[in-house]
Structures are given as C-alpha cells and as structure tokens.
Amino acid sequence: MREKLNHLYVNSQERTILLHSLVELKNQLIQQGRYTDPVDELIFKVSNAPIKKLKVVAG
C-alpha cells in the first residue's frame, strides 16, 4: 500500500517559528540524552522545502 503524503503550507514567519521550535525540541532531547534523528530529519525537510507562492482569496 502506498504511503499517504501530507502537505503543509506555511508563510515565512510560521516557517521561522517552526524551525525555532524544532531546534528547541532537539536541544531538550540532547539534554535528556535521547535520540534526535527524527527531529533532525524534520529540521532538514523544513529548511530545504521548496517555496510555493499561493494566491489566497477571501470569501
């Protein structure tokens, strides 16, 4: 069975907040001596995600 993909659209401010939150989570995991690879993968995906401009129409 094929894996379901989800897309998340965020603006530049939300992207910055997301990256800061992930780095803070990684730092907490390091202090606890826990595994950080999943968070590292998310940081990599968010920072390297393509930027797509969307037109938002108010209804």
Backbone as CSV, one residue per row, in Angstrom:
resi,resn,N_x,N_y,N_z,CA_x,CA_y,CA_z,C_x,C_y,C_z
1,MET,0.837,-1.185,0.000,0.000,0.000,0.000,0.882,1.249,0.000
2,ARG,0.446,2.230,-0.698,1.217,3.460,-0.847,1.082,4.349,0.388
3,GLU,2.188,4.973,0.761,2.201,5.851,1.930,1.491,7.164,1.602
4,LYS,0.638,7.624,2.518,-0.098,8.864,2.304,0.805,10.058,2.591
5,LEU,0.813,11.028,1.681,1.608,12.233,1.853,0.713,13.383,2.298
6,ASN,1.212,14.172,3.222,0.507,15.365,3.663,1.346,16.576,3.327
7,HIS,0.701,17.645,2.888,1.390,18.878,2.553,1.011,19.942,3.570
8,LEU,1.993,20.700,3.980,1.786,21.768,4.951,2.248,23.067,4.316
9,TYR,1.354,24.027,4.234,1.686,25.325,3.651,1.810,26.341,4.775
10,VAL,2.981,26.954,4.897,3.223,27.960,5.930,3.879,29.185,5.297
11,ASN,3.671,30.339,5.926,4.342,31.546,5.430,5.725,31.634,6.071
12,SER,6.486,32.657,5.734,7.870,32.744,6.205,7.957,32.886,7.728
13,GLN,7.021,33.606,8.328,7.031,33.764,9.784,6.720,32.434,10.477
14,GLU,5.738,31.714,9.969,5.394,30.412,10.543,6.534,29.408,10.362
15,ARG,7.214,29.488,9.233,8.355,28.599,8.974,9.482,28.860,9.971
16,THR,9.738,30.139,10.260,10.765,30.505,11.231,10.408,29.985,12.622
17,ILE,9.150,30.161,13.017,8.696,29.673,14.324,8.820,28.156,14.393
18,LEU,8.450,27.476,13.319,8.545,26.013,13.265,9.986,25.541,13.419
19,LEU,10.908,26.186,12.718,12.320,25.801,12.820,12.874,26.064,14.221
20,HIS,12.531,27.211,14.813,13.000,27.507,16.166,12.448,26.489,17.176
21,SER,11.205,26.103,17.009,10.600,25.117,17.905,11.276,23.754,17.774
22,LEU,11.576,23.360,16.542,12.250,22.075,16.333,13.663,22.073,16.912
23,VAL,14.374,23.180,16.774,15.719,23.267,17.343,15.649,23.231,18.870
24,GLU,14.647,23.900,19.437,14.474,23.870,20.894,14.156,22.450,21.375
25,LEU,13.303,21.746,20.635,12.995,20.356,20.978,14.242,19.491,20.894
26,LYS,15.047,19.691,19.856,16.290,18.921,19.705,17.224,19.171,20.887
27,ASN,17.349,20.436,21.295,18.205,20.762,22.437,17.716,20.090,23.720
28,GLN,16.394,20.046,23.916,15.837,19.374,25.090,16.137,17.879,25.056
29,LEU,16.001,17.272,23.879,16.292,15.841,23.756,17.765,15.555,24.012
30,ILE,18.645,16.434,23.551,20.080,16.251,23.790,20.378,16.330,25.281
31,GLN,19.751,17.282,25.975,19.960,17.409,27.425,19.482,16.166,28.168
32,GLN,18.433,15.533,27.655,17.908,14.320,28.279,18.670,13.071,27.842
33,GLY,19.574,13.233,26.902,20.348,12.094,26.406,19.533,11.176,25.517
34,ARG,18.540,11.729,24.834,17.661,10.928,23.993,18.023,11.056,22.522
35,TYR,17.428,10.214,21.735,17.638,10.073,20.298,17.051,11.285,19.558
36,THR,17.818,11.938,18.662,17.363,13.157,17.985,17.223,13.021,16.473
37,ASP,17.453,11.858,15.911,17.422,11.705,14.451,16.083,12.085,13.807
38,PRO,14.923,11.717,14.380,13.659,12.138,13.744,13.504,13.663,13.690
39,VAL,13.938,14.346,14.741,13.852,15.806,14.762,14.827,16.389,13.753
40,ASP,16.006,15.796,13.636,16.981,16.244,12.635,16.405,16.140,11.222
41,GLU,15.691,15.044,10.950,15.082,14.860,9.636,14.033,15.929,9.360
42,LEU,13.227,16.247,10.370,12.210,17.286,10.198,12.841,18.657,9.964
43,ILE,13.887,18.965,10.708,14.582,20.240,10.520,15.114,20.326,9.094
44,PHE,15.692,19.239,8.614,16.225,19.206,7.251,15.114,19.399,6.218
45,LYS,13.983,18.702,6.406,12.876,18.805,5.450,12.267,20.201,5.433
46,VAL,12.094,20.799,6.608,11.502,22.139,6.668,12.443,23.168,6.059
47,SER,13.725,23.074,6.375,14.662,24.081,5.880,14.918,23.951,4.381
48,ASN,14.750,22.765,3.807,15.002,22.550,2.384,13.731,22.436,1.549
49,ALA,12.587,22.686,2.143,11.322,22.580,1.414,11.227,23.701,0.384
50,PRO,10.684,23.392,-0.779,10.545,24.432,-1.807,9.501,25.466,-1.384
51,ILE,9.712,26.686,-1.827,8.778,27.765,-1.522,7.790,27.866,-2.688
52,LYS,6.518,27.790,-2.351,5.478,27.849,-3.358,4.549,29.007,-3.012
53,LYS,4.373,29.909,-3.948,3.503,31.056,-3.712,2.068,30.667,-4.030
54,LEU,1.175,30.924,-3.072,-0.239,30.618,-3.259,-1.037,31.907,-3.232
55,LYS,-2.077,31.946,-4.027,-2.954,33.102,-4.024,-4.139,32.774,-3.120
56,VAL,-4.338,33.598,-2.088,-5.422,33.373,-1.136,-6.523,34.374,-1.446
57,VAL,-7.717,33.856,-1.678,-8.862,34.700,-1.998,-9.817,34.671,-0.818
58,ALA,-10.125,35.841,-0.254,-11.061,35.925,0.866,-12.482,35.776,0.341
59,GLY,-13.261,34.970,1.040,-14.614,34.675,0.583,-15.578,35.560,1.154
